[in-house]
Amino acid sequence: MKKDVSSIEAALRQYLPQRDDYIRTVVDSMEYSLMAGGKRIRPMLALAFSKLCGGSEEAVMPFACAVEMIHTYSLIHDDLPCMDNDDTRRGKPTNHKVFGEAAALLGGDGLLTLAFETLVCEQARRLNGAEKCAEAVSVLAKCAGAVGMIGGQIIDLESEGKQADHEILRIMDKKKTGALINAACQMGCISAGASEEQRKAAEQYAYHIGIAFQIVDDILDVTSDETTLGKPIGSDAENHKSTYVSLLGLDECRKISAELTEKAINALGTFEGDISELVNFAHYLLHRNQ
Ligand code: GRG
């Protein structure tokens, strides 16, 4: 995993725009959050599915980096005063605390648009072909947009201060957290030329680890500490948000997240290649402490 993180971070840096004196502030803002660490879960999933389906790391790398750019933009915007108004992220001051609200907003916008530029960059077109690049654009746009991540965020905002039920939480998390995780898995499959059956299996894996990931996130929000997590804890309660933990309690959440992880692993049964990396990854996500 450490080797993958290093190659992902080297590639991310290389896709950042060249700085000149006129645009320095916005590129600094983009770089600050993109290179601030983070677990790099989504790009690692793209790499792992591509490998499992016989793809090349060089071909999938632009797709992997694009999903991390979208994820980072969502974190910058989510931390803004008009959203969660958080002061720390990835163990550092949030983007708007360093660059101010306007440059943080633009840094996020810059990453969102850079993601799509990266999906169709020269390397991506040469190694995947135009058709796979177009398919990746379509998948990432849909998963990041109003029927995916953005849709999940609006459900989240409109649920504040209300008692959300299990069904709403499931729909919200499938969109807000699960959609980008699915995009990462799908883009790994696309780059490798996976079959429809393999893509459906990847979707099942993504769905189950996505919900498990969010439940673990809710657990950590009440059991961890700010130094370990790199972001404030207790923010869900502070923002009057219903979570799996507030609805079901810690013990039930631990049980459900373990069951979802097993379901994710079972979905990998369709693949003929070595699934051990994705099995270990699902366990790592379940037992993570940040
Ligand atoms: C576009 C404003 C806007 C929001 C979109 C994704 C999202 C909605 C908001 C981000 C905040 C959030 C709590 C999202 C849920 C998914 C989640 C737990 C994100 C944190 O992902 P990690 O743990 O973060 O992979 P690192 O820092 O490791 O990359």
PDB file of C-alpha atoms and ligand atoms in Angstrom:
ATOM      1  CA  MET A   1       0.000   0.000   0.000  1.00  0.00           C
ATOM      2  CA  LYS A   2       2.827   2.403   0.856  1.00  0.00           C
ATOM      3  CA  LYS A   3       4.335   1.855  -2.597  1.00  0.00           C
ATOM      4  CA  ASP A   4       0.971   2.658  -4.225  1.00  0.00           C
ATOM      5  CA  VAL A   5       0.569   5.807  -2.121  1.00  0.00           C
ATOM      6  CA  SER A   6       4.023   7.040  -3.220  1.00  0.00           C
ATOM      7  CA  SER A   7       3.324   6.514  -6.916  1.00  0.00           C
ATOM      8  CA  ILE A   8      -0.144   8.109  -6.596  1.00  0.00           C
ATOM      9  CA  GLU A   9       1.326  11.161  -4.852  1.00  0.00           C
ATOM     10  CA  ALA A  10       4.095  11.552  -7.444  1.00  0.00           C
ATOM     11  CA  ALA A  11       1.480  11.430 -10.220  1.00  0.00           C
ATOM     12  CA  LEU A  12      -0.860  13.865  -8.449  1.00  0.00           C
ATOM     13  CA  ARG A  13       1.957  16.402  -8.178  1.00  0.00           C
ATOM     14  CA  GLN A  14       2.786  16.021 -11.839  1.00  0.00           C
ATOM     15  CA  TYR A  15      -0.829  16.791 -12.919  1.00  0.00           C
ATOM     16  CA  LEU A  16      -0.985  20.096 -11.007  1.00  0.00           C
ATOM     17  CA  PRO A  17      -0.916  23.146 -13.321  1.00  0.00           C
ATOM     18  CA  GLN A  18       2.303  25.096 -13.822  1.00  0.00           C
ATOM     19  CA  ARG A  19       2.372  28.144 -11.560  1.00  0.00           C
ATOM     20  CA  ASP A  20       2.957  31.650 -12.797  1.00  0.00           C
ATOM     21  CA  ASP A  21       2.733  34.905 -10.878  1.00  0.00           C
ATOM     22  CA  TYR A  22      -0.835  35.526 -11.992  1.00  0.00           C
ATOM     23  CA  ILE A  23      -2.401  32.241 -10.881  1.00  0.00           C
ATOM     24  CA  ARG A  24      -0.050  31.372  -8.015  1.00  0.00           C
ATOM     25  CA  THR A  25      -2.646  31.710  -5.236  1.00  0.00           C
ATOM     26  CA  VAL A  26      -5.158  29.303  -6.700  1.00  0.00           C
ATOM     27  CA  VAL A  27      -2.504  26.694  -7.610  1.00  0.00           C
ATOM     28  CA  ASP A  28      -1.068  27.010  -4.082  1.00  0.00           C
ATOM     29  CA  SER A  29      -4.568  26.455  -2.670  1.00  0.00           C
ATOM     30  CA  MET A  30      -5.090  23.372  -4.886  1.00  0.00           C
ATOM     31  CA  GLU A  31      -1.683  21.938  -4.033  1.00  0.00           C
ATOM     32  CA  TYR A  32      -2.051  22.609  -0.313  1.00  0.00           C
ATOM     33  CA  SER A  33      -5.047  20.296   0.027  1.00  0.00           C
ATOM     34  CA  LEU A  34      -4.195  17.787  -2.714  1.00  0.00           C
ATOM     35  CA  MET A  35      -0.736  17.097  -1.272  1.00  0.00           C
ATOM     36  CA  ALA A  36      -1.786  17.249   2.397  1.00  0.00           C
ATOM     37  CA  GLY A  37      -1.726  13.487   2.860  1.00  0.00           C
ATOM     38  CA  GLY A  38      -4.942  11.570   3.307  1.00  0.00           C
ATOM     39  CA  LYS A  39      -5.320   7.845   2.969  1.00  0.00           C
ATOM     40  CA  ARG A  40      -5.631   7.859  -0.859  1.00  0.00           C
ATOM     41  CA  ILE A  41      -8.308   5.175  -0.610  1.00  0.00           C
ATOM     42  CA  ARG A  42     -10.093   5.992  -3.837  1.00  0.00           C
ATOM     43  CA  PRO A  43      -7.047   6.025  -6.153  1.00  0.00           C
ATOM     44  CA  MET A  44      -5.796   2.827  -4.508  1.00  0.00           C
ATOM     45  CA  LEU A  45      -9.120   1.160  -5.329  1.00  0.00           C
ATOM     46  CA  ALA A  46      -8.817   2.228  -8.971  1.00  0.00           C
ATOM     47  CA  LEU A  47      -5.311   0.759  -9.111  1.00  0.00           C
ATOM     48  CA  ALA A  48      -6.381  -2.468  -7.377  1.00  0.00           C
ATOM     49  CA  PHE A  49      -9.360  -3.132  -9.684  1.00  0.00           C
ATOM     50  CA  SER A  50      -7.292  -2.370 -12.763  1.00  0.00           C
ATOM     51  CA  LYS A  51      -4.623  -4.824 -11.585  1.00  0.00           C
ATOM     52  CA  LEU A  52      -7.209  -7.494 -10.771  1.00  0.00           C
ATOM     53  CA  CYS A  53      -8.688  -7.199 -14.279  1.00  0.00           C
ATOM     54  CA  GLY A  54      -5.291  -7.279 -16.003  1.00  0.00           C
ATOM     55  CA  GLY A  55      -4.838  -3.531 -16.648  1.00  0.00           C
ATOM     56  CA  SER A  56      -1.661  -1.444 -16.465  1.00  0.00           C
ATOM     57  CA  GLU A  57      -0.822   0.942 -13.627  1.00  0.00           C
ATOM     58  CA  GLU A  58       0.380   3.626 -16.021  1.00  0.00           C
ATOM     59  CA  ALA A  59      -2.924   3.598 -17.913  1.00  0.00           C
ATOM     60  CA  VAL A  60      -5.173   3.778 -14.866  1.00  0.00           C
ATOM     61  CA  MET A  61      -3.106   6.395 -13.011  1.00  0.00           C
ATOM     62  CA  PRO A  62      -4.794   9.468 -14.598  1.00  0.00           C
ATOM     63  CA  PHE A  63      -8.210   7.978 -13.659  1.00  0.00           C
ATOM     64  CA  ALA A  64      -7.008   7.234 -10.123  1.00  0.00           C
ATOM     65  CA  CYS A  65      -5.686  10.780  -9.696  1.00  0.00           C
ATOM     66  CA  ALA A  66      -8.867  12.329 -11.093  1.00  0.00           C
ATOM     67  CA  VAL A  67     -11.038  10.702  -8.429  1.00  0.00           C
ATOM     68  CA  GLU A  68      -8.660  11.898  -5.692  1.00  0.00           C
ATOM     69  CA  MET A  69      -8.890  15.460  -7.099  1.00  0.00           C
ATOM     70  CA  ILE A  70     -12.694  15.317  -6.904  1.00  0.00           C
ATOM     71  CA  HIS A  71     -12.516  13.907  -3.376  1.00  0.00           C
ATOM     72  CA  THR A  72     -10.117  16.665  -2.274  1.00  0.00           C
ATOM     73  CA  TYR A  73     -12.285  19.406  -3.767  1.00  0.00           C
ATOM     74  CA  SER A  74     -15.287  17.995  -1.887  1.00  0.00           C
ATOM     75  CA  LEU A  75     -13.341  18.128   1.392  1.00  0.00           C
ATOM     76  CA  ILE A  76     -12.270  21.761   0.789  1.00  0.00           C
ATOM     77  CA  HIS A  77     -15.852  22.823   0.075  1.00  0.00           C
ATOM     78  CA  ASP A  78     -17.303  20.699   2.875  1.00  0.00           C
ATOM     79  CA  ASP A  79     -15.046  22.469   5.397  1.00  0.00           C
ATOM     80  CA  LEU A  80     -16.140  25.984   4.337  1.00  0.00           C
ATOM     81  CA  PRO A  81     -18.078  28.156   6.799  1.00  0.00           C
ATOM     82  CA  CYS A  82     -21.251  27.798   4.670  1.00  0.00           C
ATOM     83  CA  MET A  83     -21.035  23.983   5.072  1.00  0.00           C
ATOM     84  CA  ASP A  84     -19.459  22.284   8.116  1.00  0.00           C
ATOM     85  CA  ASN A  85     -17.214  25.210   9.091  1.00  0.00           C
ATOM     86  CA  ASP A  86     -14.283  23.042  10.198  1.00  0.00           C
ATOM     87  CA  ASP A  87     -10.823  24.295  11.171  1.00  0.00           C
ATOM     88  CA  THR A  88      -8.683  21.192  10.618  1.00  0.00           C
ATOM     89  CA  ARG A  89      -8.450  18.532   7.949  1.00  0.00           C
ATOM     90  CA  ARG A  90      -5.805  15.881   7.321  1.00  0.00           C
ATOM     91  CA  GLY A  91      -4.071  17.159  10.461  1.00  0.00           C
ATOM     92  CA  LYS A  92      -3.594  20.682   9.091  1.00  0.00           C
ATOM     93  CA  PRO A  93      -5.581  23.931   9.090  1.00  0.00           C
ATOM     94  CA  THR A  94      -8.399  23.742   6.531  1.00  0.00           C
ATOM     95  CA  ASN A  95      -7.879  25.381   3.151  1.00  0.00           C
ATOM     96  CA  HIS A  96     -10.004  28.470   3.902  1.00  0.00           C
ATOM     97  CA  LYS A  97      -8.126  29.020   7.183  1.00  0.00           C
ATOM     98  CA  VAL A  98      -4.905  29.366   5.171  1.00  0.00           C
ATOM     99  CA  PHE A  99      -6.046  30.974   1.912  1.00  0.00           C
ATOM    100  CA  GLY A 100      -9.368  32.613   2.872  1.00  0.00           C
ATOM    101  CA  GLU A 101     -12.834  31.573   1.754  1.00  0.00           C
ATOM    102  CA  ALA A 102     -12.708  32.871  -1.828  1.00  0.00           C
ATOM    103  CA  ALA A 103      -9.384  31.210  -2.709  1.00  0.00           C
ATOM    104  CA  ALA A 104     -10.520  27.982  -1.016  1.00  0.00           C
ATOM    105  CA  LEU A 105     -13.687  27.979  -3.102  1.00  0.00           C
ATOM    106  CA  LEU A 106     -11.628  28.545  -6.259  1.00  0.00           C
ATOM    107  CA  GLY A 107      -9.003  25.966  -5.228  1.00  0.00           C
ATOM    108  CA  GLY A 108     -11.821  23.420  -4.941  1.00  0.00           C
ATOM    109  CA  ASP A 109     -13.245  24.484  -8.303  1.00  0.00           C
ATOM    110  CA  GLY A 110      -9.753  24.243  -9.809  1.00  0.00           C
ATOM    111  CA  LEU A 111      -9.408  20.624  -8.606  1.00  0.00           C
ATOM    112  CA  LEU A 112     -12.888  19.712  -9.844  1.00  0.00           C
ATOM    113  CA  THR A 113     -12.101  20.894 -13.362  1.00  0.00           C
ATOM    114  CA  LEU A 114      -8.519  19.545 -13.294  1.00  0.00           C
ATOM    115  CA  ALA A 115      -9.999  16.089 -12.617  1.00  0.00           C
ATOM    116  CA  PHE A 116     -11.743  16.074 -15.998  1.00  0.00           C
ATOM    117  CA  GLU A 117      -8.699  17.510 -17.777  1.00  0.00           C
ATOM    118  CA  THR A 118      -6.668  14.653 -16.262  1.00  0.00           C
ATOM    119  CA  LEU A 119      -9.148  11.968 -17.377  1.00  0.00           C
ATOM    120  CA  VAL A 120      -8.552  12.934 -20.996  1.00  0.00           C
ATOM    121  CA  CYS A 121      -4.886  13.985 -20.797  1.00  0.00           C
ATOM    122  CA  GLU A 122      -2.394  12.768 -23.403  1.00  0.00           C
ATOM    123  CA  GLN A 123      -1.222   9.870 -21.200  1.00  0.00           C
ATOM    124  CA  ALA A 124      -4.804   8.752 -20.542  1.00  0.00           C
ATOM    125  CA  ARG A 125      -5.792   8.853 -24.242  1.00  0.00           C
ATOM    126  CA  ARG A 126      -2.607   7.171 -25.431  1.00  0.00           C
ATOM    127  CA  LEU A 127      -2.782   4.305 -22.940  1.00  0.00           C
ATOM    128  CA  ASN A 128      -6.544   3.774 -22.664  1.00  0.00           C
ATOM    129  CA  GLY A 129      -7.904   5.057 -25.965  1.00  0.00           C
ATOM    130  CA  ALA A 130     -10.539   7.767 -26.416  1.00  0.00           C
ATOM    131  CA  GLU A 131     -13.505   5.472 -25.802  1.00  0.00           C
ATOM    132  CA  LYS A 132     -12.387   4.332 -22.339  1.00  0.00           C
ATOM    133  CA  CYS A 133     -11.533   7.950 -21.445  1.00  0.00           C
ATOM    134  CA  ALA A 134     -15.037   9.030 -22.486  1.00  0.00           C
ATOM    135  CA  GLU A 135     -16.555   6.229 -20.392  1.00  0.00           C
ATOM    136  CA  ALA A 136     -14.450   7.314 -17.402  1.00  0.00           C
ATOM    137  CA  VAL A 137     -15.625  10.931 -17.835  1.00  0.00           C
ATOM    138  CA  SER A 138     -19.233   9.763 -17.900  1.00  0.00           C
ATOM    139  CA  VAL A 139     -18.863   7.558 -14.795  1.00  0.00           C
ATOM    140  CA  LEU A 140     -16.974  10.139 -12.727  1.00  0.00           C
ATOM    141  CA  ALA A 141     -19.297  13.017 -13.688  1.00  0.00           C
ATOM    142  CA  LYS A 142     -22.368  11.003 -12.755  1.00  0.00           C
ATOM    143  CA  CYS A 143     -20.942   9.712  -9.467  1.00  0.00           C
ATOM    144  CA  ALA A 144     -19.657  13.147  -8.409  1.00  0.00           C
ATOM    145  CA  GLY A 145     -22.749  15.048  -9.534  1.00  0.00           C
ATOM    146  CA  ALA A 146     -26.325  15.640  -8.431  1.00  0.00           C
ATOM    147  CA  VAL A 147     -27.395  11.994  -8.540  1.00  0.00           C
ATOM    148  CA  GLY A 148     -24.210  11.010  -6.676  1.00  0.00           C
ATOM    149  CA  MET A 149     -21.968  12.851  -4.207  1.00  0.00           C
ATOM    150  CA  ILE A 150     -23.571  16.298  -4.562  1.00  0.00           C
ATOM    151  CA  GLY A 151     -26.998  14.698  -4.124  1.00  0.00           C
ATOM    152  CA  GLY A 152     -25.781  13.050  -0.915  1.00  0.00           C
ATOM    153  CA  GLN A 153     -24.498  16.378   0.359  1.00  0.00           C
ATOM    154  CA  ILE A 154     -27.841  18.129  -0.162  1.00  0.00           C
ATOM    155  CA  ILE A 155     -29.645  15.315   1.686  1.00  0.00           C
ATOM    156  CA  ASP A 156     -27.074  15.749   4.469  1.00  0.00           C
ATOM    157  CA  LEU A 157     -27.599  19.529   4.679  1.00  0.00           C
ATOM    158  CA  GLU A 158     -31.383  19.222   4.644  1.00  0.00           C
ATOM    159  CA  SER A 159     -31.316  16.537   7.344  1.00  0.00           C
ATOM    160  CA  GLU A 160     -29.482  18.739   9.859  1.00  0.00           C
ATOM    161  CA  GLY A 161     -31.420  19.168  13.054  1.00  0.00           C
ATOM    162  CA  LYS A 162     -33.894  16.435  12.050  1.00  0.00           C
ATOM    163  CA  GLN A 163     -34.092  12.814  13.139  1.00  0.00           C
ATOM    164  CA  ALA A 164     -33.147  10.942   9.934  1.00  0.00           C
ATOM    165  CA  ASP A 165     -34.210   7.282   9.710  1.00  0.00           C
ATOM    166  CA  HIS A 166     -32.092   4.316   8.631  1.00  0.00           C
ATOM    167  CA  GLU A 167     -33.431   4.452   5.054  1.00  0.00           C
ATOM    168  CA  ILE A 168     -32.470   8.118   4.575  1.00  0.00           C
ATOM    169  CA  LEU A 169     -29.006   7.517   6.035  1.00  0.00           C
ATOM    170  CA  ARG A 170     -28.485   4.600   3.652  1.00  0.00           C
ATOM    171  CA  ILE A 171     -29.537   6.652   0.597  1.00  0.00           C
ATOM    172  CA  MET A 172     -27.458   9.647   1.730  1.00  0.00           C
ATOM    173  CA  ASP A 173     -24.312   7.616   2.375  1.00  0.00           C
ATOM    174  CA  LYS A 174     -24.652   5.585  -0.809  1.00  0.00           C
ATOM    175  CA  LYS A 175     -24.520   8.894  -2.667  1.00  0.00           C
ATOM    176  CA  LYS A 176     -22.242  11.051  -0.520  1.00  0.00           C
ATOM    177  CA  THR A 177     -19.593   8.442   0.270  1.00  0.00           C
ATOM    178  CA  GLY A 178     -20.378   5.396  -1.860  1.00  0.00           C
ATOM    179  CA  ALA A 179     -20.673   7.065  -5.263  1.00  0.00           C
ATOM    180  CA  LEU A 180     -17.032   8.209  -5.475  1.00  0.00           C
ATOM    181  CA  ILE A 181     -15.805   4.881  -4.116  1.00  0.00           C
ATOM    182  CA  ASN A 182     -17.826   3.186  -6.854  1.00  0.00           C
ATOM    183  CA  ALA A 183     -16.426   5.588  -9.466  1.00  0.00           C
ATOM    184  CA  ALA A 184     -12.900   4.620  -8.400  1.00  0.00           C
ATOM    185  CA  CYS A 185     -13.637   0.884  -8.684  1.00  0.00           C
ATOM    186  CA  GLN A 186     -15.451   1.310 -12.007  1.00  0.00           C
ATOM    187  CA  MET A 187     -12.675   3.393 -13.536  1.00  0.00           C
ATOM    188  CA  GLY A 188     -10.141   0.710 -12.589  1.00  0.00           C
ATOM    189  CA  CYS A 189     -12.343  -1.810 -14.421  1.00  0.00           C
ATOM    190  CA  ILE A 190     -12.820   0.497 -17.425  1.00  0.00           C
ATOM    191  CA  SER A 191      -9.093   1.075 -17.874  1.00  0.00           C
ATOM    192  CA  ALA A 192      -8.461  -2.687 -17.782  1.00  0.00           C
ATOM    193  CA  GLY A 193     -11.309  -3.477 -20.199  1.00  0.00           C
ATOM    194  CA  ALA A 194     -13.262  -5.515 -17.617  1.00  0.00           C
ATOM    195  CA  SER A 195     -16.460  -7.372 -18.555  1.00  0.00           C
ATOM    196  CA  GLU A 196     -19.976  -6.245 -17.581  1.00  0.00           C
ATOM    197  CA  GLU A 197     -20.103  -9.044 -15.006  1.00  0.00           C
ATOM    198  CA  GLN A 198     -16.847  -7.848 -13.435  1.00  0.00           C
ATOM    199  CA  ARG A 199     -18.121  -4.268 -13.355  1.00  0.00           C
ATOM    200  CA  LYS A 200     -21.293  -5.386 -11.571  1.00  0.00           C
ATOM    201  CA  ALA A 201     -19.213  -7.289  -9.025  1.00  0.00           C
ATOM    202  CA  ALA A 202     -17.000  -4.205  -8.524  1.00  0.00           C
ATOM    203  CA  GLU A 203     -20.167  -2.150  -7.956  1.00  0.00           C
ATOM    204  CA  GLN A 204     -21.324  -4.585  -5.263  1.00  0.00           C
ATOM    205  CA  TYR A 205     -17.909  -4.474  -3.583  1.00  0.00           C
ATOM    206  CA  ALA A 206     -17.944  -0.659  -3.718  1.00  0.00           C
ATOM    207  CA  TYR A 207     -21.487  -0.422  -2.357  1.00  0.00           C
ATOM    208  CA  HIS A 208     -20.756  -2.575   0.667  1.00  0.00           C
ATOM    209  CA  ILE A 209     -17.353  -1.096   1.558  1.00  0.00           C
ATOM    210  CA  GLY A 210     -18.820   2.388   0.967  1.00  0.00           C
ATOM    211  CA  ILE A 211     -21.533   1.989   3.598  1.00  0.00           C
ATOM    212  CA  ALA A 212     -19.123   0.181   5.949  1.00  0.00           C
ATOM    213  CA  PHE A 213     -16.622   3.029   5.455  1.00  0.00           C
ATOM    214  CA  GLN A 214     -19.227   5.631   6.427  1.00  0.00           C
ATOM    215  CA  ILE A 215     -20.321   3.640   9.495  1.00  0.00           C
ATOM    216  CA  VAL A 216     -16.666   3.373  10.597  1.00  0.00           C
ATOM    217  CA  ASP A 217     -16.355   7.140   9.991  1.00  0.00           C
ATOM    218  CA  ASP A 218     -19.362   7.705  12.281  1.00  0.00           C
ATOM    219  CA  ILE A 219     -17.845   5.389  14.924  1.00  0.00           C
ATOM    220  CA  LEU A 220     -14.492   7.234  14.786  1.00  0.00           C
ATOM    221  CA  ASP A 221     -16.297  10.571  15.120  1.00  0.00           C
ATOM    222  CA  VAL A 222     -17.267   9.535  18.661  1.00  0.00           C
ATOM    223  CA  THR A 223     -14.469   7.155  19.708  1.00  0.00           C
ATOM    224  CA  SER A 224     -11.305   8.736  18.280  1.00  0.00           C
ATOM    225  CA  ASP A 225      -9.422  11.961  19.016  1.00  0.00           C
ATOM    226  CA  GLU A 226      -8.553  14.958  16.858  1.00  0.00           C
ATOM    227  CA  THR A 227      -4.810  14.199  16.685  1.00  0.00           C
ATOM    228  CA  THR A 228      -5.314  10.642  15.425  1.00  0.00           C
ATOM    229  CA  LEU A 229      -8.154  11.576  13.069  1.00  0.00           C
ATOM    230  CA  GLY A 230      -6.606  14.782  11.721  1.00  0.00           C
ATOM    231  CA  LYS A 231      -9.998  16.540  11.863  1.00  0.00           C
ATOM    232  CA  PRO A 232     -12.336  17.596  14.675  1.00  0.00           C
ATOM    233  CA  ILE A 233     -14.272  14.856  16.444  1.00  0.00           C
ATOM    234  CA  GLY A 234     -17.866  15.105  17.635  1.00  0.00           C
ATOM    235  CA  SER A 235     -18.702  17.278  14.644  1.00  0.00           C
ATOM    236  CA  ASP A 236     -21.788  15.215  13.726  1.00  0.00           C
ATOM    237  CA  ALA A 237     -23.407  15.843  17.114  1.00  0.00           C
ATOM    238  CA  GLU A 238     -22.313  19.486  17.049  1.00  0.00           C
ATOM    239  CA  ASN A 239     -23.984  19.951  13.656  1.00  0.00           C
ATOM    240  CA  HIS A 240     -27.111  18.089  14.886  1.00  0.00           C
ATOM    241  CA  LYS A 241     -26.660  15.307  12.333  1.00  0.00           C
ATOM    242  CA  SER A 242     -28.165  11.846  12.661  1.00  0.00           C
ATOM    243  CA  THR A 243     -25.579   9.123  12.121  1.00  0.00           C
ATOM    244  CA  TYR A 244     -25.562   5.338  12.253  1.00  0.00           C
ATOM    245  CA  VAL A 245     -24.120   5.613  15.750  1.00  0.00           C
ATOM    246  CA  SER A 246     -26.808   7.996  17.040  1.00  0.00           C
ATOM    247  CA  LEU A 247     -29.468   5.774  15.463  1.00  0.00           C
ATOM    248  CA  LEU A 248     -28.198   2.267  16.222  1.00  0.00           C
ATOM    249  CA  GLY A 249     -25.507   2.594  18.910  1.00  0.00           C
ATOM    250  CA  LEU A 250     -21.819   1.619  18.771  1.00  0.00           C
ATOM    251  CA  ASP A 251     -22.152  -2.160  19.198  1.00  0.00           C
ATOM    252  CA  GLU A 252     -24.718  -2.546  16.430  1.00  0.00           C
ATOM    253  CA  CYS A 253     -22.617  -0.309  14.164  1.00  0.00           C
ATOM    254  CA  ARG A 254     -19.536  -2.478  14.714  1.00  0.00           C
ATOM    255  CA  LYS A 255     -21.589  -5.578  13.902  1.00  0.00           C
ATOM    256  CA  ILE A 256     -23.148  -4.114  10.739  1.00  0.00           C
ATOM    257  CA  SER A 257     -19.860  -2.740   9.389  1.00  0.00           C
ATOM    258  CA  ALA A 258     -18.234  -6.175   9.814  1.00  0.00           C
ATOM    259  CA  GLU A 259     -21.177  -7.833   7.997  1.00  0.00           C
ATOM    260  CA  LEU A 260     -20.986  -5.320   5.141  1.00  0.00           C
ATOM    261  CA  THR A 261     -17.249  -5.968   4.812  1.00  0.00           C
ATOM    262  CA  GLU A 262     -17.918  -9.698   4.458  1.00  0.00           C
ATOM    263  CA  LYS A 263     -20.554  -8.989   1.785  1.00  0.00           C
ATOM    264  CA  ALA A 264     -18.043  -6.827  -0.090  1.00  0.00           C
ATOM    265  CA  ILE A 265     -15.495  -9.638   0.008  1.00  0.00           C
ATOM    266  CA  ASN A 266     -18.079 -12.165  -1.195  1.00  0.00           C
ATOM    267  CA  ALA A 267     -18.753  -9.976  -4.241  1.00  0.00           C
ATOM    268  CA  LEU A 268     -15.155 -10.582  -5.340  1.00  0.00           C
ATOM    269  CA  GLY A 269     -15.941 -14.275  -5.931  1.00  0.00           C
ATOM    270  CA  THR A 270     -16.603 -13.549  -9.638  1.00  0.00           C
ATOM    271  CA  PHE A 271     -13.001 -12.576 -10.345  1.00  0.00           C
ATOM    272  CA  GLU A 272     -10.492 -15.166 -11.479  1.00  0.00           C
ATOM    273  CA  GLY A 273      -7.379 -13.168 -10.525  1.00  0.00           C
ATOM    274  CA  ASP A 274      -5.754 -12.646  -7.134  1.00  0.00           C
ATOM    275  CA  ILE A 275      -8.334 -10.899  -4.918  1.00  0.00           C
ATOM    276  CA  SER A 276      -6.153 -10.840  -1.786  1.00  0.00           C
ATOM    277  CA  GLU A 277      -5.243  -7.145  -2.157  1.00  0.00           C
ATOM    278  CA  LEU A 278      -8.923  -6.106  -2.227  1.00  0.00           C
ATOM    279  CA  VAL A 279      -9.803  -8.496   0.612  1.00  0.00           C
ATOM    280  CA  ASN A 280      -7.026  -6.987   2.756  1.00  0.00           C
ATOM    281  CA  PHE A 281      -8.138  -3.507   1.733  1.00  0.00           C
ATOM    282  CA  ALA A 282     -11.706  -4.137   2.933  1.00  0.00           C
ATOM    283  CA  HIS A 283     -10.324  -5.341   6.287  1.00  0.00           C
ATOM    284  CA  TYR A 284      -8.000  -2.342   6.510  1.00  0.00           C
ATOM    285  CA  LEU A 285     -10.967   0.026   5.972  1.00  0.00           C
ATOM    286  CA  LEU A 286     -12.952  -1.761   8.671  1.00  0.00           C
ATOM    287  CA  HIS A 287     -10.160  -1.629  11.250  1.00  0.00           C
ATOM    288  CA  ARG A 288      -8.679   1.786  10.359  1.00  0.00           C
ATOM    289  CA  ASN A 289      -8.174   4.327  13.131  1.00  0.00           C
ATOM    290  CA  GLN A 290      -8.167   7.445  10.931  1.00  0.00           C
TER     291      GLN A 290
HETATM  292  C1  GRG B   1     -19.010  19.115  -2.731  1.00  0.00           C
HETATM  293  C2  GRG B   1     -19.375  20.399  -0.598  1.00  0.00           C
HETATM  294  C3  GRG B   1     -19.321  19.127  -1.278  1.00  0.00           C
HETATM  295  C4  GRG B   1     -19.533  18.033  -0.564  1.00  0.00           C
HETATM  296  C5  GRG B   1     -19.689  16.687  -1.087  1.00  0.00           C
HETATM  297  C6  GRG B   1     -17.986  14.143   0.063  1.00  0.00           C
HETATM  298  C7  GRG B   1     -18.689  15.284   0.684  1.00  0.00           C
HETATM  299  C8  GRG B   1     -19.933  15.725   0.054  1.00  0.00           C
HETATM  300  C9  GRG B   1     -18.224  15.911   1.766  1.00  0.00           C
HETATM  301  C10 GRG B   1     -16.958  15.565   2.404  1.00  0.00           C
HETATM  302  C11 GRG B   1     -17.103  15.285   3.868  1.00  0.00           C
HETATM  303  C12 GRG B   1     -17.519  13.898   4.227  1.00  0.00           C
HETATM  304  C13 GRG B   1     -17.693  13.617   5.655  1.00  0.00           C
HETATM  305  C14 GRG B   1     -17.713  12.967   3.320  1.00  0.00           C
HETATM  306  C15 GRG B   1     -18.093  11.599   3.597  1.00  0.00           C
HETATM  307  C16 GRG B   1     -17.022  10.738   3.078  1.00  0.00           C
HETATM  308  C17 GRG B   1     -15.828  10.777   3.943  1.00  0.00           C
HETATM  309  C18 GRG B   1     -15.874  10.034   5.209  1.00  0.00           C
HETATM  310  C19 GRG B   1     -14.780  11.451   3.551  1.00  0.00           C
HETATM  311  C20 GRG B   1     -13.458  11.404   4.198  1.00  0.00           C
HETATM  312  O1  GRG B   1     -12.722  10.562   3.366  1.00  0.00           O
HETATM  313  P1  GRG B   1     -11.336   9.923   3.788  1.00  0.00           P
HETATM  314  O2  GRG B   1     -11.455   9.343   5.166  1.00  0.00           O
HETATM  315  O3  GRG B   1     -10.399  11.205   3.850  1.00  0.00           O
HETATM  316  O4  GRG B   1     -10.909   8.998   2.699  1.00  0.00           O
HETATM  317  P2  GRG B   1      -8.844  11.327   3.539  1.00  0.00           P
HETATM  318  O5  GRG B   1      -8.436  12.626   4.192  1.00  0.00           O
HETATM  319  O6  GRG B   1      -8.135  10.143   4.126  1.00  0.00           O
HETATM  320  O7  GRG B   1      -8.714  11.387   2.050  1.00  0.00           O
END
